[in-house]
Coordinates of C-alpha atoms and ligand atoms in Angstrom, one line a residue:
X1 CA 120.7 111.9 128.0
X2 CA 120.3 115.5 129.2
X3 CA 124.0 116.3 128.7
X4 CA 123.8 115.4 125.0
X5 CA 124.1 118.4 122.7
X6 CA 123.8 119.3 119.1
X7 CA 127.0 120.3 117.3
X8 CA 127.4 123.6 115.5
X9 CA 127.1 121.7 112.2
X10 CA 123.8 120.2 113.3
X11 CA 122.5 123.5 114.7
X12 CA 123.4 125.3 111.4
X13 CA 121.7 122.6 109.3
X14 CA 118.6 122.9 111.5
X15 CA 118.6 126.7 111.3
X16 CA 118.9 126.6 107.5
X17 CA 116.0 124.1 107.2
X18 CA 113.9 126.1 109.7
X19 CA 114.2 129.2 107.6
X20 CA 112.1 127.6 104.9
X21 CA 109.3 126.5 107.2
X22 CA 105.8 128.2 106.9
X23 CA 106.0 129.4 110.5
X24 CA 103.4 132.1 109.8
X25 CA 100.7 129.4 109.2
X26 CA 99.1 128.9 112.6
X27 CA 95.9 127.2 111.4
X28 CA 96.9 123.8 112.8
X29 CA 97.2 125.3 116.3
X30 CA 93.6 126.4 116.1
X31 CA 92.5 123.1 114.6
X32 CA 94.3 120.9 117.1
X33 CA 92.6 122.7 120.0
X34 CA 89.2 123.5 118.4
X35 CA 86.2 122.0 120.1
X36 CA 88.2 121.2 123.3
X37 CA 86.0 119.9 126.1
X38 CA 88.2 118.4 128.8
X39 CA 91.5 116.6 129.5
X40 CA 91.6 113.4 131.4
X41 CA 92.4 113.6 135.1
X42 CA 93.9 110.1 134.9
X43 CA 97.3 110.9 133.4
X44 CA 99.0 107.5 133.9
X45 CA 97.4 104.5 132.2
X46 CA 98.6 101.1 133.4
X47 CA 97.7 97.4 133.1
X48 CA 95.7 95.8 135.9
X49 CA 99.0 94.7 137.5
X50 CA 100.5 98.1 137.3
X51 CA 102.7 98.0 134.2
X52 CA 102.8 101.4 132.4
X53 CA 100.9 101.5 129.2
X54 CA 100.7 105.3 128.4
X55 CA 101.7 108.5 130.1
X56 CA 99.7 111.5 129.1
X57 CA 102.2 113.8 130.7
X58 CA 105.3 112.2 129.2
X59 CA 105.9 115.2 126.8
X60 CA 105.1 118.1 129.2
X61 CA 108.6 119.4 128.6
X62 CA 107.5 120.3 125.0
X63 CA 104.4 122.2 126.0
X64 CA 104.6 125.9 125.1
X65 CA 108.4 125.8 124.7
X66 CA 110.8 126.7 121.9
X67 CA 112.3 123.8 120.2
X68 CA 115.3 122.4 122.0
X69 CA 118.7 122.8 120.1
X70 CA 118.7 119.0 120.0
X71 CA 115.5 118.8 118.0
X72 CA 114.3 119.8 114.6
X73 CA 111.8 122.6 115.2
X74 CA 109.4 121.3 112.6
X75 CA 109.2 117.9 114.4
X76 CA 109.0 119.7 117.7
X77 CA 106.0 121.7 116.5
X78 CA 104.3 118.5 115.3
X79 CA 104.8 117.0 118.8
X80 CA 103.3 120.0 120.4
X81 CA 100.2 119.7 118.3
X82 CA 100.0 115.9 119.1
X83 CA 100.1 116.4 122.8
X84 CA 97.0 118.5 122.8
X85 CA 95.2 115.6 124.5
X86 CA 91.6 115.2 125.6
X87 CA 88.0 115.0 124.5
X88 CA 87.1 117.3 121.5
X89 CA 83.9 118.1 119.6
X90 CA 84.4 117.8 115.9
X91 CA 80.8 118.9 115.2
X92 CA 77.8 118.4 117.5
X93 CA 77.3 114.6 117.7
X94 CA 80.9 113.7 116.6
X95 CA 83.7 113.6 119.2
X96 CA 87.3 112.6 119.3
X97 CA 89.6 111.3 122.0
X98 CA 93.1 112.5 121.1
X99 CA 96.5 112.0 122.7
X100 CA 95.8 108.6 124.3
X101 CA 97.8 106.6 121.9
X102 CA 99.5 106.7 118.5
X103 CA 96.0 106.9 116.9
X104 CA 92.8 108.8 117.6
X105 CA 89.4 107.3 118.6
X106 CA 86.2 108.9 117.3
X107 CA 82.7 108.6 118.8
X108 CA 79.5 109.3 116.8
X109 CA 76.3 109.8 118.9
X110 CA 73.2 108.0 117.6
X111 CA 69.6 108.0 118.8
X112 CA 70.2 105.7 121.8
X113 CA 73.9 105.0 121.9
X114 CA 77.2 105.6 120.2
X115 CA 79.3 104.3 117.3
X116 CA 83.0 104.0 118.1
X117 CA 85.6 104.4 115.3
X118 CA 89.1 102.9 115.8
X119 CA 89.6 101.9 119.4
X120 CA 93.4 102.6 119.7
X121 CA 96.1 100.0 120.1
X122 CA 95.6 98.8 123.7
X123 CA 92.5 97.9 125.7
X124 CA 93.8 100.0 128.6
X125 CA 94.3 103.1 126.6
X126 CA 90.9 102.7 124.8
X127 CA 89.1 102.3 128.2
X128 CA 90.7 105.4 129.6
X129 CA 89.9 107.4 126.6
X130 CA 86.3 106.2 126.5
X131 CA 85.9 106.9 130.2
X132 CA 86.7 110.6 129.5
X133 CA 84.0 110.6 126.8
X134 CA 81.5 109.0 129.2
X135 CA 82.4 111.4 132.0
X136 CA 81.4 114.4 129.8
X137 CA 78.8 113.1 127.5
X138 CA 77.1 110.5 129.7
X139 CA 76.8 106.7 129.7
X140 CA 75.6 105.5 126.4
X141 CA 75.6 101.9 125.1
X142 CA 78.0 101.2 122.2
X143 CA 75.8 100.1 119.2
X144 CA 78.6 99.7 116.7
X145 CA 82.3 99.5 116.4
X146 CA 84.0 100.5 113.1
X147 CA 87.5 99.5 112.2
X148 CA 88.7 101.8 109.4
X149 CA 91.5 99.5 108.4
X150 CA 93.6 96.5 109.3
X151 CA 96.5 98.1 111.3
X152 CA 96.6 97.3 115.0
X153 CA 96.5 100.9 116.1
X154 CA 92.9 100.9 114.8
X155 CA 91.5 97.8 116.4
X156 CA 93.8 96.6 119.3
X157 CA 92.0 98.4 122.1
X158 CA 88.5 97.1 121.2
X159 CA 88.1 95.0 124.3
X160 CA 88.6 98.2 126.4
X161 CA 85.2 99.3 125.0
X162 CA 83.2 96.2 124.1
X163 CA 83.2 92.4 124.8
X164 CA 83.0 89.2 122.8
X165 CA 79.7 88.6 124.7
X166 CA 78.1 91.8 123.6
X167 CA 79.0 91.1 120.0
X168 CA 77.8 87.5 120.3
X169 CA 74.5 88.7 121.8
X170 CA 74.0 91.0 118.8
X171 CA 74.1 94.1 120.9
X172 CA 77.0 95.6 118.9
X173 CA 77.8 95.4 115.2
X174 CA 81.5 95.3 114.3
X175 CA 82.0 96.9 110.9
X176 CA 85.2 96.7 108.8
X177 CA 86.3 96.7 105.2
X178 CA 86.3 93.4 103.4
X179 CA 89.5 91.5 103.9
X180 CA 90.1 93.2 107.3
X181 CA 90.6 90.0 109.4
X182 CA 92.8 88.3 106.9
X183 CA 95.2 91.3 106.6
X184 CA 95.1 92.1 110.3
X185 CA 96.4 88.7 111.1
X186 CA 98.5 88.0 108.0
X187 CA 100.8 90.9 108.7
X188 CA 101.7 89.2 112.0
X189 CA 102.1 85.6 110.7
X190 CA 105.1 85.8 108.5
X191 CA 107.3 88.6 109.7
X192 CA 105.7 89.7 112.9
X193 CA 108.6 89.2 115.2
X194 CA 111.0 91.2 113.1
X195 CA 108.5 93.9 112.5
X196 CA 107.9 94.4 116.2
X197 CA 111.7 94.5 117.0
X198 CA 112.1 97.1 114.2
X199 CA 109.0 99.0 115.4
X200 CA 110.9 99.5 118.6
X201 CA 113.4 101.6 116.6
X202 CA 110.8 103.3 114.5
X203 CA 108.5 104.5 117.4
X204 CA 111.1 104.8 120.1
X205 CA 108.8 103.4 122.7
X206 CA 111.8 102.2 124.8
X207 CA 113.7 105.5 124.5
X208 CA 113.9 108.1 127.2
X209 CA 111.5 111.0 126.6
X210 CA 113.2 114.4 126.6
X211 CA 114.6 117.2 124.5
X212 CA 117.6 115.0 123.5
X213 CA 115.5 111.9 123.4
X214 CA 112.2 110.7 122.0
X215 CA 109.9 113.6 121.1
X216 CA 107.3 111.9 119.0
X217 CA 106.7 109.7 115.9
X218 CA 105.0 112.2 113.7
X219 CA 101.8 110.3 113.3
X220 CA 101.3 110.2 117.1
X221 CA 103.7 110.5 119.9
X222 CA 104.5 106.7 120.2
X223 CA 102.7 103.4 120.6
X224 CA 100.9 102.4 123.8
X225 CA 102.2 99.1 125.3
X226 CA 99.1 97.4 126.8
X227 CA 96.9 94.5 125.8
X228 CA 96.2 94.2 122.0
X229 CA 92.8 92.6 121.5
X230 CA 90.7 91.8 118.5
X231 CA 87.0 91.0 117.9
X232 CA 86.2 89.8 114.4
X233 CA 84.0 91.9 112.3
X234 CA 80.3 91.0 111.9
X235 CA 79.6 93.2 108.9
X236 CA 81.9 93.5 105.8
X237 CA 82.0 96.7 103.7
X238 CA 82.5 95.3 100.3
X239 CA 81.8 98.1 97.8
X240 CA 81.8 101.8 97.3
X241 CA 78.3 103.2 97.6
X242 CA 77.3 100.7 100.3
X243 CA 75.1 102.4 103.0
X244 CA 74.1 101.6 106.5
X245 CA 71.9 103.3 109.1
X246 CA 73.0 102.5 112.6
X247 CA 71.0 103.8 115.6
X248 CA 69.7 106.6 113.3
X249 CA 73.1 107.5 112.0
X250 CA 73.4 107.3 108.2
X251 CA 76.8 106.2 106.8
X252 CA 78.0 106.0 103.2
X253 CA 81.1 104.0 102.4
X254 CA 84.0 104.1 100.0
X255 CA 86.3 101.1 99.9
X256 CA 90.0 101.9 99.3
X257 CA 91.9 98.6 99.2
X258 CA 95.6 98.7 98.6
X259 CA 96.2 102.2 99.9
X260 CA 97.6 103.0 103.3
X261 CA 96.5 99.5 104.3
X262 CA 95.5 96.5 102.2
X263 CA 91.9 96.7 103.6
X264 CA 90.8 100.2 104.3
X265 CA 87.8 102.5 103.8
X266 CA 86.6 106.1 103.9
X267 CA 83.0 106.9 105.0
X268 CA 80.7 109.9 105.0
X269 CA 78.0 111.0 107.5
X270 CA 75.5 112.9 105.5
X271 CA 73.5 114.2 108.5
X272 CA 76.7 115.8 109.9
X273 CA 78.3 116.6 106.5
X274 CA 81.4 115.0 107.9
X275 CA 83.9 112.7 106.2
X276 CA 86.2 110.2 107.9
X277 CA 89.2 109.4 105.8
X278 CA 90.6 106.6 108.0
X279 CA 94.4 106.9 107.4
X280 CA 94.3 107.8 103.8
X281 CA 94.9 111.5 104.7
X282 CA 96.7 112.8 107.7
X283 CA 98.8 115.8 108.8
X284 CA 102.0 114.3 107.5
X285 CA 103.4 112.7 104.4
X286 CA 102.6 109.1 105.2
X287 CA 104.6 105.9 104.4
X288 CA 104.8 104.1 101.1
X289 CA 107.0 101.7 103.1
X290 CA 107.3 102.1 106.8
X291 CA 110.8 101.7 108.2
X292 CA 109.7 98.9 110.6
X293 CA 109.3 96.9 107.4
X294 CA 106.2 96.0 105.4
X295 CA 105.0 95.2 101.9
X296 CA 105.4 98.3 99.7
X297 CA 102.1 100.3 99.3
X298 CA 100.7 101.6 96.1
X299 CA 100.8 105.5 96.0
X300 CA 99.1 105.4 92.6
X301 CA 96.0 103.6 93.9
X302 CA 96.2 105.8 97.0
X303 CA 96.0 109.0 94.9
X304 CA 93.3 107.5 92.7
X305 CA 91.0 106.8 95.6
X306 CA 91.5 110.3 97.0
X307 CA 90.3 111.7 93.7
X308 CA 87.2 109.5 94.0
X309 CA 86.7 110.7 97.6
X310 CA 86.6 114.3 96.4
X311 CA 84.2 113.3 93.5
X312 CA 81.9 111.5 95.9
X313 CA 81.6 114.1 98.7
X314 CA 83.7 117.1 97.9
X315 CA 80.6 119.3 97.3
X316 CA 78.8 118.3 100.5
X317 CA 81.5 118.5 103.2
X318 CA 81.8 120.6 106.3
X319 CA 84.6 118.7 108.0
X320 CA 87.1 115.9 107.3
X321 CA 88.5 113.9 110.2
X322 CA 90.7 110.9 110.4
X323 CA 92.2 108.4 112.9
X324 CA 95.3 110.4 113.5
X325 CA 95.8 114.1 114.1
X326 CA 93.1 116.8 114.1
X327 CA 90.2 117.6 111.7
X328 CA 90.1 120.1 108.9
X329 CA 87.0 122.3 108.9
X330 CA 85.3 124.2 106.1
X331 CA 84.4 122.8 102.7
X332 CA 87.0 124.7 100.7
X333 CA 89.8 123.9 103.2
X334 CA 88.8 120.3 103.5
X335 CA 88.7 119.7 99.8
X336 CA 92.0 121.5 99.3
X337 CA 93.5 119.3 102.0
X338 CA 92.3 116.1 100.3
X339 CA 93.6 117.3 97.0
X340 CA 97.0 118.4 98.3
X341 CA 97.4 115.0 100.0
X342 CA 96.5 113.3 96.7
X343 CA 98.9 115.4 94.7
X344 CA 101.7 114.6 97.2
X345 CA 101.4 110.9 96.7
X346 CA 100.9 111.1 93.0
X347 CA 103.9 113.5 92.5
X348 CA 106.1 111.1 94.5
X349 CA 105.0 108.2 92.4
X350 CA 105.2 109.8 89.0
X351 CA 108.4 111.7 89.5
X352 CA 110.2 108.6 90.9
X353 CA 109.1 106.7 87.8
X354 CA 110.2 109.6 85.5
X355 CA 113.7 109.5 87.0
X356 CA 113.8 105.7 87.2
X357 CA 113.2 105.6 83.4
X358 CA 116.0 108.1 83.0
X359 CA 118.3 105.6 84.7
X360 CA 118.5 106.9 88.2
X361 CA 118.5 104.4 91.1
X362 CA 116.5 104.7 94.3
X363 CA 119.2 106.4 96.5
X364 CA 120.0 108.8 93.6
X365 CA 116.4 109.8 93.1
X366 CA 115.9 110.1 96.9
X367 CA 118.8 112.6 96.9
X368 CA 117.5 114.9 94.1
X369 CA 113.7 114.7 94.1
X370 CA 112.2 117.9 95.5
X371 CA 108.6 118.4 96.3
X372 CA 106.9 121.4 94.6
X373 CA 107.2 124.6 96.7
X374 CA 103.4 124.8 96.8
X375 CA 103.2 121.5 98.6
X376 CA 106.2 122.3 100.8
X377 CA 104.4 125.4 102.0
X378 CA 101.8 123.1 103.6
X379 CA 102.6 121.7 107.0
X380 CA 100.6 118.4 106.4
X381 CA 102.9 117.5 103.4
X382 CA 106.0 117.4 105.6
X383 CA 107.7 114.1 106.2
X384 CA 107.1 113.6 109.9
X385 CA 106.2 109.9 109.5
X386 CA 107.0 109.0 105.9
X387 CA 109.8 110.9 104.3
X388 CA 110.4 111.8 100.7
X389 CA 113.7 110.0 100.9
X390 CA 112.5 106.6 102.0
X391 CA 109.2 106.8 100.1
X392 CA 111.1 107.4 96.8
X393 CA 113.2 104.3 97.5
X394 CA 110.0 102.4 98.3
X395 CA 108.5 103.4 94.9
X396 CA 111.7 102.2 93.2
X397 CA 111.5 99.0 95.2
X398 CA 107.8 98.5 94.3
X399 CA 108.6 98.6 90.5
X400 CA 112.2 97.4 90.4
X401 CA 113.1 95.5 93.6
X402 CA 116.2 95.7 95.7
X403 CA 118.7 95.4 92.8
X404 CA 119.8 98.6 90.9
X405 CA 121.1 96.6 87.8
X406 CA 124.7 97.4 88.5
X407 CA 126.3 94.0 88.6
X408 CA 128.9 95.2 91.1
X409 CA 125.9 95.4 93.5
X410 CA 124.6 91.9 92.5
X411 CA 126.8 89.9 94.8
X412 CA 128.7 92.0 97.3
X413 CA 130.1 90.6 100.6
X414 CA 127.6 90.7 103.4
X415 CA 128.0 93.3 106.2
X416 CA 130.6 91.6 108.4
X417 CA 132.8 90.3 105.6
X418 CA 132.6 93.7 103.9
X419 CA 133.3 95.5 107.1
X420 CA 136.6 93.7 107.8
X421 CA 137.7 94.4 104.2
X422 CA 136.8 98.1 104.4
X423 CA 138.5 98.6 107.7
X424 CA 141.7 96.9 106.3
X425 CA 141.5 99.0 103.2
X426 CA 141.4 102.2 105.4
X427 CA 144.7 101.1 107.0
X428 CA 143.3 98.9 109.7
X429 CA 141.3 99.8 112.8
X430 CA 143.3 103.0 113.7
X431 CA 143.2 104.2 110.1
X432 CA 139.5 103.7 109.8
X433 CA 138.9 105.4 113.1
X434 CA 140.9 108.3 111.9
X435 CA 138.6 108.5 108.8
X436 CA 135.6 108.4 111.0
X437 CA 137.0 111.2 113.2
X438 CA 137.8 113.3 110.2
X439 CA 134.2 112.9 109.0
X440 CA 133.0 113.9 112.5
X441 CA 135.2 117.0 112.4
X442 CA 134.0 117.8 108.9
X443 CA 130.4 117.5 110.1
X444 CA 129.7 114.8 107.6
X445 CA 127.7 112.6 109.9
X446 CA 126.4 110.3 107.2
X447 CA 129.9 109.4 106.2
X448 CA 131.0 109.1 109.8
X449 CA 128.1 106.7 110.4
X450 CA 129.1 104.7 107.3
X451 CA 132.7 104.3 108.4
X452 CA 131.6 103.7 112.0
X453 CA 129.2 101.0 110.9
X454 CA 132.1 99.1 109.2
X455 CA 134.3 99.5 112.3
X456 CA 131.6 98.1 114.6
X457 CA 130.8 95.3 112.2
X458 CA 134.5 94.4 112.1
X459 CA 134.8 94.4 115.9
X460 CA 131.7 95.1 118.0
X461 CA 133.8 95.2 121.2
X462 CA 135.6 98.3 120.0
X463 CA 134.3 100.9 122.5
X464 CA 135.7 103.9 120.6
X465 CA 134.2 102.7 117.4
X466 CA 130.8 102.2 119.0
X467 CA 131.1 105.6 120.6
X468 CA 131.8 107.5 117.4
X469 CA 129.1 105.7 115.5
X470 CA 126.6 106.4 118.3
X471 CA 127.6 110.1 118.3
X472 CA 127.1 110.3 114.5
X473 CA 123.7 108.6 114.6
X474 CA 122.7 110.9 117.4
X475 CA 123.5 114.1 115.5
X476 CA 121.5 112.7 112.5
X477 CA 118.6 112.1 114.9
X478 CA 118.8 115.6 116.3
X479 CA 118.6 117.1 112.9
X480 CA 115.8 114.9 111.5
X481 CA 112.4 116.4 110.7
X482 CA 111.1 112.9 110.5
X483 CA 110.0 111.4 113.8
X484 CA 110.6 107.8 112.8
X485 CA 114.1 108.7 111.5
X486 CA 114.9 110.5 114.8
X487 CA 113.7 107.5 116.8
X488 CA 115.7 105.1 114.7
X489 CA 118.9 107.1 114.9
X490 CA 118.5 107.6 118.7
X491 CA 117.6 103.9 119.1
X492 CA 120.8 102.9 117.4
X493 CA 122.8 105.3 119.5
X494 CA 121.1 104.0 122.7
X495 CA 121.8 100.4 121.9
X496 CA 125.4 101.1 120.9
X497 CA 126.0 102.9 124.3
X498 CA 124.0 100.7 126.6
X499 CA 123.1 97.4 124.9
X500 CA 120.0 96.2 123.1
X501 CA 116.6 97.1 124.5
X502 CA 114.9 94.2 122.7
X503 CA 111.2 94.4 121.8
X504 CA 109.1 96.5 124.1
X505 CA 106.6 94.3 125.9
X506 CA 103.0 93.9 124.5
X507 CA 100.6 91.1 124.8
X508 CA 98.2 90.2 122.0
X509 CA 96.6 86.8 122.7
X510 CA 93.6 87.6 120.5
X511 CA 95.7 87.9 117.3
X512 CA 96.8 84.3 117.8
X513 CA 93.3 83.0 118.5
X514 CA 92.1 84.6 115.3
X515 CA 94.4 82.7 113.1
X516 CA 92.8 80.5 110.4
X517 CA 93.9 76.9 110.2
X518 CA 95.8 77.7 107.1
X519 CA 97.6 80.6 108.8
X520 CA 98.5 78.3 111.7
X521 CA 100.2 75.9 109.4
X522 CA 101.9 78.8 107.5
X523 CA 103.2 80.2 110.8
X524 CA 104.6 76.8 111.7
X525 CA 106.2 76.4 108.3
X526 CA 108.3 79.6 108.6
X527 CA 109.8 78.2 111.8
X528 CA 111.0 74.9 110.4
X529 CA 114.8 74.8 110.7
X530 CA 115.6 73.9 107.1
X531 CA 118.9 72.1 107.3
X532 CA 117.8 70.0 110.2
X533 CA 114.7 69.0 108.3
X534 CA 116.3 68.3 104.9
X535 CA 116.1 64.5 105.3
X536 CA 112.8 64.3 107.2
X537 CA 109.5 63.2 105.7
X538 CA 106.6 63.7 108.1
X539 CA 102.9 63.4 107.2
X540 CA 100.2 64.4 109.7
X541 CA 96.5 64.8 109.1
X542 CA 94.4 67.3 111.0
X543 CA 90.7 66.8 111.2
X544 CA 89.3 70.2 112.3
X545 CA 86.0 69.5 114.0
X546 CA 84.5 73.0 113.8
X547 CA 85.3 73.4 110.1
X548 CA 84.4 69.9 109.0
X549 CA 87.7 69.8 107.0
X550 CA 90.7 67.6 107.1
X551 CA 94.1 69.1 106.4
X552 CA 97.3 67.2 105.5
X553 CA 100.6 68.7 106.5
X554 CA 103.6 67.3 104.8
X555 CA 107.3 68.1 105.5
X556 CA 109.6 67.1 102.7
X557 CA 112.8 68.6 101.5
X558 CA 112.7 71.0 104.5
X559 CA 109.5 72.6 103.3
X560 CA 106.2 72.1 105.2
X561 CA 103.2 72.5 102.9
X562 CA 99.5 71.9 103.7
X563 CA 96.4 71.2 101.8
X564 CA 92.9 69.9 102.5
X565 CA 92.1 66.3 101.6
X566 CA 89.0 64.1 101.5
X567 CA 90.7 61.2 103.3
X568 CA 94.3 60.9 104.5
X569 CA 96.1 57.9 103.2
X570 CA 96.4 54.7 105.3
X571 CA 98.8 54.9 108.2
X572 CA 99.0 58.7 108.4
X573 CA 98.8 59.9 112.0
X574 CA 95.5 61.9 112.4
X575 CA 94.7 64.4 115.1
X576 CA 91.1 65.3 115.6
X577 CA 90.5 68.6 117.3
X578 CA 89.0 72.1 117.0
X579 CA 90.8 75.1 115.5
X580 CA 91.2 76.6 118.9
X581 CA 92.9 73.5 120.2
X582 CA 95.2 73.5 117.2
X583 CA 96.2 77.1 118.0
X584 CA 96.6 76.2 121.6
X585 CA 98.8 73.2 120.7
X586 CA 101.0 75.3 118.4
X587 CA 101.4 78.3 120.7
X588 CA 101.9 76.1 123.8
X589 CA 98.8 77.3 125.7
X590 CA 97.2 73.9 125.4
X591 CA 98.6 71.0 127.4
X592 CA 98.5 68.4 124.7
X593 CA 99.0 65.5 127.1
X594 CA 96.1 66.6 129.2
X595 CA 93.9 67.3 126.1
X596 CA 94.6 63.8 124.8
X597 CA 93.7 62.4 128.2
X598 CA 90.4 64.3 128.6
X599 CA 89.5 63.7 124.9
X600 CA 89.6 67.3 123.8
X601 CA 92.1 66.1 121.2
X602 CA 92.1 62.5 119.9
X603 CA 94.8 60.8 117.9
X604 CA 94.8 57.9 115.5
X605 CA 98.2 56.6 114.8
X606 CA 101.7 57.3 116.1
X607 CA 101.8 60.5 118.2
X608 CA 105.6 60.6 117.7
X609 CA 105.1 62.2 114.3
X610 CA 104.1 65.5 116.0
X611 CA 107.0 65.3 118.4
X612 CA 109.4 64.9 115.5
X613 CA 107.9 67.9 113.7
X614 CA 107.9 70.1 116.8
X615 CA 111.5 69.1 117.4
X616 CA 112.4 70.7 114.0
X617 CA 111.0 74.1 114.8
X618 CA 113.4 76.9 115.6
X619 CA 112.6 79.7 118.1
X620 CA 112.2 83.3 116.9
X621 CA 114.4 86.0 118.4
X622 CA 112.6 89.2 119.4
X623 CA 115.9 90.7 120.6
X624 CA 118.1 90.2 117.5
X625 CA 121.0 92.6 116.9
X626 CA 120.6 95.6 114.6
X627 CA 123.4 98.1 115.0
X628 CA 125.9 95.3 115.9
X629 CA 126.8 92.2 114.0
Ligands
ZN701 ZN1 97.3 104.2 112.2

């Protein structure tokens, strides 16, 4: 990697862009280091068996250095702020652990113990961060855990801090916005495998760190790769204005469903005059649609809730903090920060719709929409994580879908069929390669990547084609201000040069064990191999002991649907078991034969019905191709 270099064209583009950056504004440097108490002496975080989870020194090459020529200086600066790791005091009684993961963990001190907010992605990372807190602030029992929203970087590390037993014994409340558990799990049921593979591109966890490699993801440096855990909430926050006092700490809540996450909330600590905005504000333009893939978010609702936040607490704030990045202190600055973030999402939404109603399509709007100079002059509105370009396309998609109404785009050939035709039209492989080379020489890396893509999809064994596509993607990565774009471009280049890196390893058994019965059947249904199942008709009843409900699953016409029934019809095979056993049977962690023998699972009817259904399920592929056909 180290011999990779930016071309003159890329350097010139970077220099031109850098000239417009508000380099005189150093406030973030003060804020990212303010209240610093200590760094952790434990710099390498691993699993129990020694697998690396997080390296606090991975980005030391960036500390105190000018941006490398192979990096956008704005993204470099963001990375430098994000590697200010350690324990920080926000205000007396409120502390943050930063730099231990993609996200930030906050600790609120109560009369006898502490409230922990958002325990990172991995149990190992959360435990290491909390150990630093304990080392400097003393051993205090955890009295409550708050999840601000339903994304894994805000709950996955929970078991590094508290246990199921403590929650069951009533020692710790687990507080989350209503709908948290459903959404935390649902995101993983339908498209989880593909999202994780794509997340490897977006966060660059498998990429080499270095000036010509991974330098961050804008929201945090990257994702930790330890054990993702989950403990279900014991308290739902259902409405704005809801209040709680925990261990002497007063909290007022604002629910913000359908913003950055489907279940999310902001909350205010009146005794500290401090506001936690979850992930509704951050020091970046966030995603309306993340490039790992997701349902499109609603920037209109997002902006509306931020207005409500300002109305609720704007006149009584001393500091606003969140679960990524550093806080903003001072009432005026904090309110202006909230208002700027609000304006940013609203402007993107409204201006995309203005142009959409003038007939422009997503890619066209993305190319011409400019943010107001007053917003561009703020660092926190820059697109380190979301980008104006892909957010505009997301707004278009939210209202219009994938189709731009031009019927020439209604039924085009798919990528491989199109590629062979494009390559032929350019005079065959050598002609197309000449076009790609010309684009490279002209510094038009977007066109070079487009032609290179067709060459590789026409023949993925063509080493020269793979090489020039990788080179073009790499230059696009070097120039990108957006961390997720840089990671995606460099991930593509890496896989073209040295083969697929697959999905970076994580384990998350708790997500599976939290599935509802209905989600279990949904997750099975999306694995049915349609054509092989066309002619099958399989009925199975499932008496779920701990829910006192009987479900009927029916496969017909290749579709597996389920519903609850009072009594399954005569002759239908019926399994009687708990929800946990059902999950075990589906995920392969329960030995069904042994369970039938010891009576954990009982069966009435022909057991072959299940064997036939299981035989129709297709495996998922966590290593599917992306930059090659
Ligand atoms: Zn997050």
